[in-house]
Amino acid sequence: MRSRCLISIIIGCVMLSGCSNVKNIQDLTYIVAIGMDYDPEKEEYTAYLQGLNFANVAKQEGSRPTEPVPIFIASAKGETLNLAVSKLYNRTEPPLFFGHVITLLLSQRIVTHRFSEVIEEVGRNRSLRPTLRVMTTEESIQEVLNIKALFNYPAIYTVLYKKGDTELFQDEIKPTTLMDFLRQYNEPMGSAKLPLVKIDKESWQADKSYPVLYFDGLVVFQQQKYTNSLSFKEAIFIDWLLEKKVSLTQRAEEEGELAAVVKLASPKLKIKYGKETDAPHFSIEVSAQADLLEKVRDIPEDRLKKEIEKDLKKKIISTFSNGVRNHADVLNIGEKWYRTYPEKYKEVKRTNTFYLEEDSLEDVKVDVQILHFNTYKYE
């Protein structure tokens, strides 16, 4: 009995000593977002840190503070990112803590001038998680980080912190994690894309204009180099085509006039490569499901189906052609091809030329099934 008591005391002492270094929540400054900008003339980086304020972080009923709680943002300049951030350590109390960083926001000047160096440095940093969300912006980073969510909720309820793994995205561009981006970025063929954050000052009002953040397009990289930016329409169409958790509200036109509004979901994309070719030559087959949301004109079901299919085919060809003009494989055609034909890929790599041309796409087939008609009568 005496020995059991002694063992219990020793275990208790060990457990107490193990918790001695644990800090209370108010003893640290929790950084949730990092912004980065670059001045090419001065060859100087600017680092922005957004600190989490626990005063209004939860959407609690009846217990939120009556006064607006400001967003805390720190910034510093330096020759490298680490030198810039290091200037903030002695000016921050409670001390900085980077273990809960959720978002990395990069300026367009980083994208065009120093992207490879920055993304490599971020990937190596063991303080940052691979599930970190990465995005870019053409806006002022200071202004983006200062935007609150609707109803004066804190910034962590904006798209900067939106999850992309489980939710269904309706007419929205999906966020990208560092892990997923690097997986595409380092592939020898195919493209990697980052969402483009923008400020909208017109859609919402609360006594005066209430700015909100949204994803307005995609920034495209091909073989570790920036190629171009895609508009919102083109970006969301690519997300819908390549992902399985994006639904798309689309116009269906007949003879150039609006005939119906449909919601497209559950696309299945098949790419069939031609054989014995020195570069990818392929055809695309797409099947999708549609719901009729609104019938504007009296249009038969079979005609509506054909119009939707014709429109999708036109968009696929246009999206591919636009990518080719910018030397970007936006539909990731080459990703599977280089694994299927490794010897052919070696030849493409040796010549160091872009592997797609306008006539690389030989055929497009689209099949749409309309599953729901929203109480509209069809025979």
mmCIF file of C-alpha atoms in Angstrom:
data_model
loop_
_atom_site.group_PDB
_atom_site.id
_atom_site.type_symbol
_atom_site.label_atom_id
_atom_site.label_comp_id
_atom_site.label_asym_id
_atom_site.label_seq_id
_atom_site.Cartn_x
_atom_site.Cartn_y
_atom_site.Cartn_z
ATOM 1 C CA MET A 1 0.000 0.000 0.000
ATOM 2 C CA ARG A 2 2.802 2.357 0.924
ATOM 3 C CA SER A 3 4.626 1.675 -2.349
ATOM 4 C CA ARG A 4 1.430 2.389 -4.365
ATOM 5 C CA CYS A 5 1.094 5.799 -2.692
ATOM 6 C CA LEU A 6 4.724 6.577 -3.461
ATOM 7 C CA ILE A 7 4.265 5.664 -7.156
ATOM 8 C CA SER A 8 1.153 7.862 -7.379
ATOM 9 C CA ILE A 9 3.045 10.830 -5.917
ATOM 10 C CA ILE A 10 5.943 10.363 -8.375
ATOM 11 C CA ILE A 11 3.553 10.137 -11.384
ATOM 12 C CA GLY A 12 1.747 13.254 -10.179
ATOM 13 C CA CYS A 13 5.019 15.166 -9.898
ATOM 14 C CA VAL A 14 6.049 14.109 -13.432
ATOM 15 C CA MET A 15 2.683 15.219 -14.893
ATOM 16 C CA LEU A 16 2.831 18.548 -13.097
ATOM 17 C CA SER A 17 6.335 19.267 -14.377
ATOM 18 C CA GLY A 18 5.177 18.395 -17.946
ATOM 19 C CA CYS A 19 2.502 21.105 -17.852
ATOM 20 C CA SER A 20 4.708 23.755 -16.308
ATOM 21 C CA ASN A 21 5.575 25.322 -19.712
ATOM 22 C CA VAL A 22 1.973 25.572 -20.910
ATOM 23 C CA LYS A 23 0.963 29.204 -21.357
ATOM 24 C CA ASN A 24 -2.482 30.627 -20.775
ATOM 25 C CA ILE A 25 -4.466 31.803 -23.783
ATOM 26 C CA GLN A 26 -3.996 35.456 -22.858
ATOM 27 C CA ASP A 27 -0.210 35.066 -22.612
ATOM 28 C CA LEU A 28 0.378 34.844 -26.380
ATOM 29 C CA THR A 29 -0.381 36.911 -29.473
ATOM 30 C CA TYR A 30 -1.962 34.403 -31.843
ATOM 31 C CA ILE A 31 -1.184 35.155 -35.488
ATOM 32 C CA VAL A 32 -3.841 33.757 -37.844
ATOM 33 C CA ALA A 33 -2.844 35.350 -41.167
ATOM 34 C CA ILE A 34 0.426 36.424 -42.765
ATOM 35 C CA GLY A 35 0.532 38.869 -45.657
ATOM 36 C CA MET A 36 3.569 39.436 -47.873
ATOM 37 C CA ASP A 37 4.410 42.198 -50.318
ATOM 38 C CA TYR A 38 7.546 43.066 -52.280
ATOM 39 C CA ASP A 39 8.988 46.318 -53.601
ATOM 40 C CA PRO A 40 11.066 45.465 -56.723
ATOM 41 C CA GLU A 41 12.716 48.909 -56.857
ATOM 42 C CA LYS A 42 13.996 48.777 -53.277
ATOM 43 C CA GLU A 43 14.276 44.954 -53.345
ATOM 44 C CA GLU A 44 12.518 44.933 -50.007
ATOM 45 C CA TYR A 45 9.821 42.715 -48.476
ATOM 46 C CA THR A 46 6.946 43.848 -46.297
ATOM 47 C CA ALA A 47 5.466 41.312 -43.885
ATOM 48 C CA TYR A 48 1.983 41.773 -42.378
ATOM 49 C CA LEU A 49 0.735 39.836 -39.355
ATOM 50 C CA GLN A 50 -2.932 39.676 -38.397
ATOM 51 C CA GLY A 51 -3.454 38.893 -34.705
ATOM 52 C CA LEU A 52 -6.469 37.048 -33.370
ATOM 53 C CA ASN A 53 -8.580 38.908 -30.852
ATOM 54 C CA PHE A 54 -10.576 36.589 -28.623
ATOM 55 C CA ALA A 55 -12.947 39.354 -27.533
ATOM 56 C CA ASN A 56 -15.379 38.709 -30.383
ATOM 57 C CA VAL A 57 -14.072 35.644 -32.148
ATOM 58 C CA ALA A 58 -17.096 33.454 -31.343
ATOM 59 C CA LYS A 59 -20.603 34.129 -32.630
ATOM 60 C CA GLN A 60 -22.176 33.948 -29.169
ATOM 61 C CA GLU A 61 -25.793 34.917 -28.680
ATOM 62 C CA GLY A 62 -26.276 37.890 -26.386
ATOM 63 C CA SER A 63 -22.712 37.974 -25.129
ATOM 64 C CA ARG A 64 -20.863 39.791 -27.897
ATOM 65 C CA PRO A 65 -19.268 43.107 -26.932
ATOM 66 C CA THR A 66 -21.348 46.159 -27.815
ATOM 67 C CA GLU A 67 -18.320 48.119 -29.034
ATOM 68 C CA PRO A 68 -16.592 47.051 -32.247
ATOM 69 C CA VAL A 69 -13.315 45.273 -31.574
ATOM 70 C CA PRO A 70 -10.485 46.415 -33.881
ATOM 71 C CA ILE A 71 -8.441 44.057 -36.008
ATOM 72 C CA PHE A 72 -4.788 44.011 -34.961
ATOM 73 C CA ILE A 73 -2.297 44.123 -37.832
ATOM 74 C CA ALA A 74 1.465 44.531 -37.547
ATOM 75 C CA SER A 75 3.848 45.219 -40.433
ATOM 76 C CA ALA A 76 7.581 45.561 -40.959
ATOM 77 C CA LYS A 77 10.032 45.743 -43.871
ATOM 78 C CA GLY A 78 13.238 43.829 -44.470
ATOM 79 C CA GLU A 79 15.641 42.428 -47.046
ATOM 80 C CA THR A 80 14.135 38.976 -46.469
ATOM 81 C CA LEU A 81 10.868 37.825 -45.012
ATOM 82 C CA ASN A 82 12.504 36.469 -41.882
ATOM 83 C CA LEU A 83 14.325 39.751 -41.291
ATOM 84 C CA ALA A 84 11.060 41.666 -41.724
ATOM 85 C CA VAL A 85 9.147 39.465 -39.258
ATOM 86 C CA SER A 86 12.026 39.505 -36.770
ATOM 87 C CA LYS A 87 11.551 43.270 -36.315
ATOM 88 C CA LEU A 88 8.130 42.610 -34.815
ATOM 89 C CA TYR A 89 9.247 40.288 -32.025
ATOM 90 C CA ASN A 90 10.531 43.033 -29.731
ATOM 91 C CA ARG A 91 7.467 45.171 -30.419
ATOM 92 C CA THR A 92 4.903 42.545 -29.526
ATOM 93 C CA GLU A 93 3.811 41.680 -26.029
ATOM 94 C CA PRO A 94 2.340 39.139 -25.310
ATOM 95 C CA PRO A 95 4.870 37.307 -27.507
ATOM 96 C CA LEU A 96 4.078 36.164 -31.042
ATOM 97 C CA PHE A 97 2.819 32.636 -31.662
ATOM 98 C CA PHE A 98 2.631 31.236 -35.214
ATOM 99 C CA GLY A 99 1.208 27.795 -34.426
ATOM 100 C CA HIS A 100 -2.312 28.799 -35.497
ATOM 101 C CA VAL A 101 -1.583 30.560 -38.779
ATOM 102 C CA ILE A 102 -4.421 29.680 -41.166
ATOM 103 C CA THR A 103 -3.899 31.937 -44.182
ATOM 104 C CA LEU A 104 -1.020 33.203 -46.300
ATOM 105 C CA LEU A 105 -1.880 36.203 -48.490
ATOM 106 C CA LEU A 106 0.588 37.130 -51.240
ATOM 107 C CA SER A 107 0.582 40.323 -53.241
ATOM 108 C CA GLN A 108 0.609 40.309 -57.039
ATOM 109 C CA ARG A 109 4.129 41.790 -56.894
ATOM 110 C CA ILE A 110 5.286 38.712 -54.983
ATOM 111 C CA VAL A 111 3.634 36.535 -57.634
ATOM 112 C CA THR A 112 5.372 38.253 -60.537
ATOM 113 C CA HIS A 113 8.799 38.936 -58.970
ATOM 114 C CA ARG A 114 9.653 36.580 -56.113
ATOM 115 C CA PHE A 115 7.120 33.781 -56.052
ATOM 116 C CA SER A 116 9.505 30.795 -56.300
ATOM 117 C CA GLU A 117 11.710 32.064 -53.474
ATOM 118 C CA VAL A 118 8.771 32.883 -51.208
ATOM 119 C CA ILE A 119 6.793 29.675 -51.724
ATOM 120 C CA GLU A 120 9.945 27.602 -51.242
ATOM 121 C CA GLU A 121 10.717 29.411 -47.989
ATOM 122 C CA VAL A 122 7.137 28.987 -46.762
ATOM 123 C CA GLY A 123 7.179 25.284 -47.616
ATOM 124 C CA ARG A 124 10.320 24.781 -45.541
ATOM 125 C CA ASN A 125 9.061 26.665 -42.489
ATOM 126 C CA ARG A 126 8.134 24.092 -39.872
ATOM 127 C CA SER A 127 6.075 26.653 -37.947
ATOM 128 C CA LEU A 128 3.504 26.736 -40.775
ATOM 129 C CA ARG A 129 1.091 23.881 -41.359
ATOM 130 C CA PRO A 130 0.676 22.196 -44.782
ATOM 131 C CA THR A 131 -3.068 22.868 -44.505
ATOM 132 C CA LEU A 132 -2.318 26.597 -44.623
ATOM 133 C CA ARG A 133 -4.628 28.368 -47.107
ATOM 134 C CA VAL A 134 -2.709 30.270 -49.766
ATOM 135 C CA MET A 135 -4.175 33.079 -51.882
ATOM 136 C CA THR A 136 -3.136 36.223 -53.732
ATOM 137 C CA THR A 137 -4.491 39.727 -54.121
ATOM 138 C CA GLU A 138 -4.055 42.815 -56.256
ATOM 139 C CA GLU A 139 -5.517 44.963 -53.481
ATOM 140 C CA SER A 140 -3.635 46.575 -50.596
ATOM 141 C CA ILE A 141 -2.798 43.777 -48.160
ATOM 142 C CA GLN A 142 -3.303 46.141 -45.238
ATOM 143 C CA GLU A 143 -6.812 46.918 -46.493
ATOM 144 C CA VAL A 144 -7.698 43.255 -47.134
ATOM 145 C CA LEU A 145 -6.608 42.212 -43.642
ATOM 146 C CA ASN A 146 -8.687 45.024 -42.158
ATOM 147 C CA ILE A 147 -11.970 43.792 -43.668
ATOM 148 C CA LYS A 148 -14.416 42.275 -41.198
ATOM 149 C CA ALA A 149 -17.088 39.695 -41.944
ATOM 150 C CA LEU A 150 -20.745 40.680 -42.163
ATOM 151 C CA PHE A 151 -22.528 41.792 -38.983
ATOM 152 C CA ASN A 152 -19.165 43.027 -37.639
ATOM 153 C CA TYR A 153 -18.014 39.493 -37.060
ATOM 154 C CA PRO A 154 -14.219 39.193 -36.936
ATOM 155 C CA ALA A 155 -12.060 38.579 -39.959
ATOM 156 C CA ILE A 156 -11.801 34.834 -39.392
ATOM 157 C CA TYR A 157 -15.353 34.538 -40.813
ATOM 158 C CA THR A 158 -14.292 35.990 -44.191
ATOM 159 C CA VAL A 159 -13.188 33.966 -47.240
ATOM 160 C CA LEU A 160 -9.580 34.330 -46.064
ATOM 161 C CA TYR A 161 -10.318 31.485 -43.667
ATOM 162 C CA LYS A 162 -12.843 29.495 -45.680
ATOM 163 C CA LYS A 163 -12.430 25.722 -45.595
ATOM 164 C CA GLY A 164 -12.327 23.878 -48.872
ATOM 165 C CA ASP A 165 -12.465 20.191 -48.067
ATOM 166 C CA THR A 166 -15.986 19.330 -46.952
ATOM 167 C CA GLU A 167 -18.322 22.128 -47.964
ATOM 168 C CA LEU A 168 -20.312 22.349 -51.202
ATOM 169 C CA PHE A 169 -19.387 25.527 -53.064
ATOM 170 C CA GLN A 170 -22.246 27.126 -54.971
ATOM 171 C CA ASP A 171 -21.036 29.665 -57.534
ATOM 172 C CA GLU A 172 -17.852 30.121 -55.505
ATOM 173 C CA ILE A 173 -14.197 29.513 -56.222
ATOM 174 C CA LYS A 174 -12.671 26.959 -53.890
ATOM 175 C CA PRO A 175 -9.796 27.901 -51.565
ATOM 176 C CA THR A 176 -6.448 26.104 -51.909
ATOM 177 C CA THR A 177 -4.195 24.688 -49.224
ATOM 178 C CA LEU A 178 -0.406 24.949 -49.353
ATOM 179 C CA MET A 179 -0.161 21.153 -49.573
ATOM 180 C CA ASP A 180 -2.514 20.865 -52.576
ATOM 181 C CA PHE A 181 -0.928 23.816 -54.336
ATOM 182 C CA LEU A 182 2.643 22.533 -53.979
ATOM 183 C CA ARG A 183 1.556 19.128 -55.242
ATOM 184 C CA GLN A 184 0.385 20.734 -58.512
ATOM 185 C CA TYR A 185 3.105 23.398 -58.580
ATOM 186 C CA ASN A 186 5.935 20.867 -58.640
ATOM 187 C CA GLU A 187 4.405 18.623 -61.305
ATOM 188 C CA PRO A 188 6.330 18.733 -64.604
ATOM 189 C CA MET A 189 3.059 19.048 -66.574
ATOM 190 C CA GLY A 190 -0.284 20.606 -65.697
ATOM 191 C CA SER A 191 -0.929 23.901 -63.959
ATOM 192 C CA ALA A 192 -1.254 25.086 -60.364
ATOM 193 C CA LYS A 193 -3.732 27.779 -59.370
ATOM 194 C CA LEU A 194 -4.264 30.152 -56.465
ATOM 195 C CA PRO A 195 -7.463 32.097 -55.711
ATOM 196 C CA LEU A 196 -7.421 35.864 -56.186
ATOM 197 C CA VAL A 197 -8.958 37.863 -53.311
ATOM 198 C CA LYS A 198 -10.798 41.092 -54.037
ATOM 199 C CA ILE A 199 -12.732 43.678 -52.040
ATOM 200 C CA ASP A 200 -16.358 44.317 -53.014
ATOM 201 C CA LYS A 201 -17.697 47.682 -51.807
ATOM 202 C CA GLU A 202 -21.056 47.670 -53.586
ATOM 203 C CA SER A 203 -23.049 44.557 -52.743
ATOM 204 C CA TRP A 204 -23.651 45.196 -49.015
ATOM 205 C CA GLN A 205 -24.713 48.331 -47.135
ATOM 206 C CA ALA A 206 -24.977 48.994 -43.392
ATOM 207 C CA ASP A 207 -25.811 52.708 -43.046
ATOM 208 C CA LYS A 208 -22.915 53.111 -45.456
ATOM 209 C CA SER A 209 -20.959 50.880 -47.796
ATOM 210 C CA TYR A 210 -19.900 47.655 -46.057
ATOM 211 C CA PRO A 211 -16.912 46.115 -47.886
ATOM 212 C CA VAL A 212 -16.615 42.319 -48.068
ATOM 213 C CA LEU A 213 -13.998 39.930 -49.412
ATOM 214 C CA TYR A 214 -14.551 37.362 -52.147
ATOM 215 C CA PHE A 215 -12.568 35.219 -54.595
ATOM 216 C CA ASP A 216 -12.585 36.948 -57.968
ATOM 217 C CA GLY A 217 -10.445 34.649 -60.117
ATOM 218 C CA LEU A 218 -7.434 32.372 -60.237
ATOM 219 C CA VAL A 219 -3.728 33.019 -60.703
ATOM 220 C CA VAL A 220 -2.118 30.324 -62.880
ATOM 221 C CA PHE A 221 1.387 28.837 -62.712
ATOM 222 C CA GLN A 222 2.869 26.506 -65.315
ATOM 223 C CA GLN A 223 6.128 24.656 -64.601
ATOM 224 C CA GLN A 224 6.839 26.845 -61.538
ATOM 225 C CA LYS A 225 6.275 30.106 -63.431
ATOM 226 C CA TYR A 226 3.421 32.593 -63.336
ATOM 227 C CA THR A 227 1.557 32.679 -66.648
ATOM 228 C CA ASN A 228 -1.661 34.694 -66.305
ATOM 229 C CA SER A 229 -4.767 35.432 -64.241
ATOM 230 C CA LEU A 230 -8.215 34.030 -65.005
ATOM 231 C CA SER A 231 -11.457 35.989 -64.671
ATOM 232 C CA PHE A 232 -14.100 34.868 -62.198
ATOM 233 C CA LYS A 233 -16.278 33.249 -64.889
ATOM 234 C CA GLU A 234 -13.454 31.233 -66.352
ATOM 235 C CA ALA A 235 -11.998 30.336 -62.954
ATOM 236 C CA ILE A 236 -15.237 29.035 -61.479
ATOM 237 C CA PHE A 237 -15.943 27.019 -64.632
ATOM 238 C CA ILE A 238 -12.544 25.310 -64.317
ATOM 239 C CA ASP A 239 -13.168 24.654 -60.608
ATOM 240 C CA TRP A 240 -16.555 23.135 -61.484
ATOM 241 C CA LEU A 241 -15.074 21.001 -64.242
ATOM 242 C CA LEU A 242 -12.096 19.686 -62.261
ATOM 243 C CA GLU A 243 -13.673 19.425 -58.820
ATOM 244 C CA LYS A 244 -16.690 17.505 -57.551
ATOM 245 C CA LYS A 245 -17.951 19.843 -54.871
ATOM 246 C CA VAL A 246 -18.773 22.933 -56.884
ATOM 247 C CA SER A 247 -22.212 23.677 -58.321
ATOM 248 C CA LEU A 248 -22.745 26.230 -61.040
ATOM 249 C CA THR A 249 -25.746 28.400 -61.867
ATOM 250 C CA GLN A 250 -25.884 28.927 -65.636
ATOM 251 C CA ARG A 251 -27.968 30.589 -68.322
ATOM 252 C CA ALA A 252 -29.509 28.391 -71.007
ATOM 253 C CA GLU A 253 -30.083 30.373 -74.184
ATOM 254 C CA GLU A 254 -32.135 29.654 -77.278
ATOM 255 C CA GLU A 255 -31.405 31.686 -80.390
ATOM 256 C CA GLY A 256 -29.394 34.154 -78.302
ATOM 257 C CA GLU A 257 -32.128 34.832 -75.737
ATOM 258 C CA LEU A 258 -32.431 33.614 -72.164
ATOM 259 C CA ALA A 259 -34.646 30.517 -72.064
ATOM 260 C CA ALA A 260 -33.950 29.020 -68.627
ATOM 261 C CA VAL A 261 -31.665 29.076 -65.600
ATOM 262 C CA VAL A 262 -30.131 25.781 -64.504
ATOM 263 C CA LYS A 263 -27.859 24.557 -61.738
ATOM 264 C CA LEU A 264 -25.098 22.210 -62.863
ATOM 265 C CA ALA A 265 -23.495 19.735 -60.480
ATOM 266 C CA SER A 266 -21.579 16.440 -60.245
ATOM 267 C CA PRO A 267 -19.483 16.729 -63.417
ATOM 268 C CA LYS A 268 -17.417 13.768 -64.559
ATOM 269 C CA LEU A 269 -14.482 14.605 -66.813
ATOM 270 C CA LYS A 270 -12.796 11.961 -68.970
ATOM 271 C CA ILE A 271 -9.710 12.685 -71.039
ATOM 272 C CA LYS A 272 -8.807 10.180 -73.766
ATOM 273 C CA TYR A 273 -5.338 10.495 -75.267
ATOM 274 C CA GLY A 274 -4.437 9.635 -78.838
ATOM 275 C CA LYS A 275 -1.715 7.027 -79.268
ATOM 276 C CA GLU A 276 1.748 7.357 -80.773
ATOM 277 C CA THR A 277 1.951 11.131 -80.541
ATOM 278 C CA ASP A 278 4.915 13.270 -79.492
ATOM 279 C CA ALA A 279 2.713 15.561 -77.397
ATOM 280 C CA PRO A 280 -0.761 15.249 -75.842
ATOM 281 C CA HIS A 281 -3.538 14.931 -78.418
ATOM 282 C CA PHE A 282 -6.799 14.171 -76.739
ATOM 283 C CA SER A 283 -10.574 14.244 -76.629
ATOM 284 C CA ILE A 284 -12.757 15.260 -73.710
ATOM 285 C CA GLU A 285 -15.971 13.659 -72.491
ATOM 286 C CA VAL A 286 -18.022 15.418 -69.816
ATOM 287 C CA SER A 287 -21.208 14.227 -68.144
ATOM 288 C CA ALA A 288 -23.115 16.344 -65.633
ATOM 289 C CA GLN A 289 -26.403 16.636 -63.804
ATOM 290 C CA ALA A 290 -28.668 19.667 -64.045
ATOM 291 C CA ASP A 291 -31.579 21.092 -62.070
ATOM 292 C CA LEU A 292 -33.993 23.478 -63.749
ATOM 293 C CA LEU A 293 -34.200 26.534 -61.474
ATOM 294 C CA GLU A 294 -36.264 28.822 -63.663
ATOM 295 C CA LYS A 295 -38.012 28.499 -67.029
ATOM 296 C CA VAL A 296 -38.079 31.881 -68.760
ATOM 297 C CA ARG A 297 -39.327 30.719 -72.170
ATOM 298 C CA ASP A 298 -41.402 27.721 -73.152
ATOM 299 C CA ILE A 299 -38.678 25.347 -74.295
ATOM 300 C CA PRO A 300 -38.996 21.552 -74.740
ATOM 301 C CA GLU A 301 -36.863 19.363 -72.504
ATOM 302 C CA ASP A 302 -34.793 17.831 -75.295
ATOM 303 C CA ARG A 303 -34.115 21.268 -76.749
ATOM 304 C CA LEU A 304 -33.113 22.619 -73.334
ATOM 305 C CA LYS A 305 -30.763 19.690 -72.852
ATOM 306 C CA LYS A 306 -29.088 20.282 -76.216
ATOM 307 C CA GLU A 307 -28.675 23.994 -75.531
ATOM 308 C CA ILE A 308 -26.974 23.290 -72.185
ATOM 309 C CA GLU A 309 -24.665 20.735 -73.798
ATOM 310 C CA LYS A 310 -23.816 23.097 -76.656
ATOM 311 C CA ASP A 311 -22.995 25.884 -74.223
ATOM 312 C CA LEU A 312 -20.759 23.647 -72.093
ATOM 313 C CA LYS A 313 -18.900 22.398 -75.165
ATOM 314 C CA LYS A 314 -18.295 25.957 -76.301
ATOM 315 C CA LYS A 315 -16.956 26.937 -72.872
ATOM 316 C CA ILE A 316 -14.617 23.939 -72.658
ATOM 317 C CA ILE A 317 -13.081 24.766 -76.055
ATOM 318 C CA SER A 318 -12.791 28.452 -75.179
ATOM 319 C CA THR A 319 -11.192 27.728 -71.793
ATOM 320 C CA PHE A 320 -8.670 25.351 -73.321
ATOM 321 C CA SER A 321 -7.796 27.741 -76.171
ATOM 322 C CA ASN A 322 -7.329 30.670 -73.811
ATOM 323 C CA GLY A 323 -4.970 28.529 -71.738
ATOM 324 C CA VAL A 324 -2.940 27.560 -74.808
ATOM 325 C CA ARG A 325 -2.578 31.210 -75.822
ATOM 326 C CA ASN A 326 -1.046 31.892 -72.377
ATOM 327 C CA HIS A 327 1.036 28.682 -72.423
ATOM 328 C CA ALA A 328 -0.971 27.302 -69.505
ATOM 329 C CA ASP A 329 -2.460 23.813 -69.248
ATOM 330 C CA VAL A 330 -5.485 25.004 -67.254
ATOM 331 C CA LEU A 331 -7.386 21.685 -67.592
ATOM 332 C CA ASN A 332 -4.349 19.671 -66.441
ATOM 333 C CA ILE A 333 -4.255 17.669 -69.662
ATOM 334 C CA GLY A 334 -0.564 16.812 -69.370
ATOM 335 C CA GLU A 335 -0.654 15.562 -65.784
ATOM 336 C CA LYS A 336 -1.764 12.036 -66.633
ATOM 337 C CA TRP A 337 -0.155 12.009 -70.102
ATOM 338 C CA TYR A 338 3.445 12.229 -68.880
ATOM 339 C CA ARG A 339 2.909 9.242 -66.594
ATOM 340 C CA THR A 340 1.275 7.243 -69.388
ATOM 341 C CA TYR A 341 3.983 8.077 -71.940
ATOM 342 C CA PRO A 342 7.204 8.681 -69.956
ATOM 343 C CA GLU A 343 9.462 8.334 -73.016
ATOM 344 C CA LYS A 344 7.460 10.927 -74.940
ATOM 345 C CA TYR A 345 7.603 13.225 -71.933
ATOM 346 C CA LYS A 346 11.412 13.042 -71.897
ATOM 347 C CA GLU A 347 11.416 14.325 -75.476
ATOM 348 C CA VAL A 348 9.068 17.207 -74.550
ATOM 349 C CA LYS A 349 11.283 18.036 -71.586
ATOM 350 C CA ARG A 350 14.417 17.970 -73.743
ATOM 351 C CA THR A 351 13.007 20.427 -76.279
ATOM 352 C CA ASN A 352 11.691 22.647 -73.434
ATOM 353 C CA THR A 353 8.647 23.725 -75.440
ATOM 354 C CA PHE A 354 5.034 24.106 -74.349
ATOM 355 C CA TYR A 355 3.303 20.836 -75.156
ATOM 356 C CA LEU A 356 -0.210 21.994 -76.129
ATOM 357 C CA GLU A 357 -1.508 23.627 -79.305
ATOM 358 C CA GLU A 358 -4.949 24.670 -80.492
ATOM 359 C CA ASP A 359 -5.421 21.421 -82.431
ATOM 360 C CA SER A 360 -4.309 19.247 -79.479
ATOM 361 C CA LEU A 361 -7.982 19.109 -78.493
ATOM 362 C CA GLU A 362 -9.528 16.845 -81.118
ATOM 363 C CA ASP A 363 -13.086 16.377 -79.848
ATOM 364 C CA VAL A 364 -15.464 17.348 -77.037
ATOM 365 C CA LYS A 365 -18.556 15.368 -76.058
ATOM 366 C CA VAL A 366 -20.978 16.585 -73.409
ATOM 367 C CA ASP A 367 -23.892 14.708 -71.896
ATOM 368 C CA VAL A 368 -26.262 16.476 -69.479
ATOM 369 C CA GLN A 369 -29.072 14.790 -67.570
ATOM 370 C CA ILE A 370 -31.800 17.081 -66.223
ATOM 371 C CA LEU A 371 -32.905 15.468 -62.981
ATOM 372 C CA HIS A 372 -35.232 18.044 -61.391
ATOM 373 C CA PHE A 373 -37.653 20.504 -62.973
ATOM 374 C CA ASN A 374 -38.613 22.616 -59.923
ATOM 375 C CA THR A 375 -42.422 21.979 -60.326
ATOM 376 C CA TYR A 376 -42.361 23.022 -63.996
ATOM 377 C CA LYS A 377 -44.462 20.691 -66.136
ATOM 378 C CA TYR A 378 -42.723 18.587 -68.773
ATOM 379 C CA GLU A 379 -44.215 15.649 -70.623
#
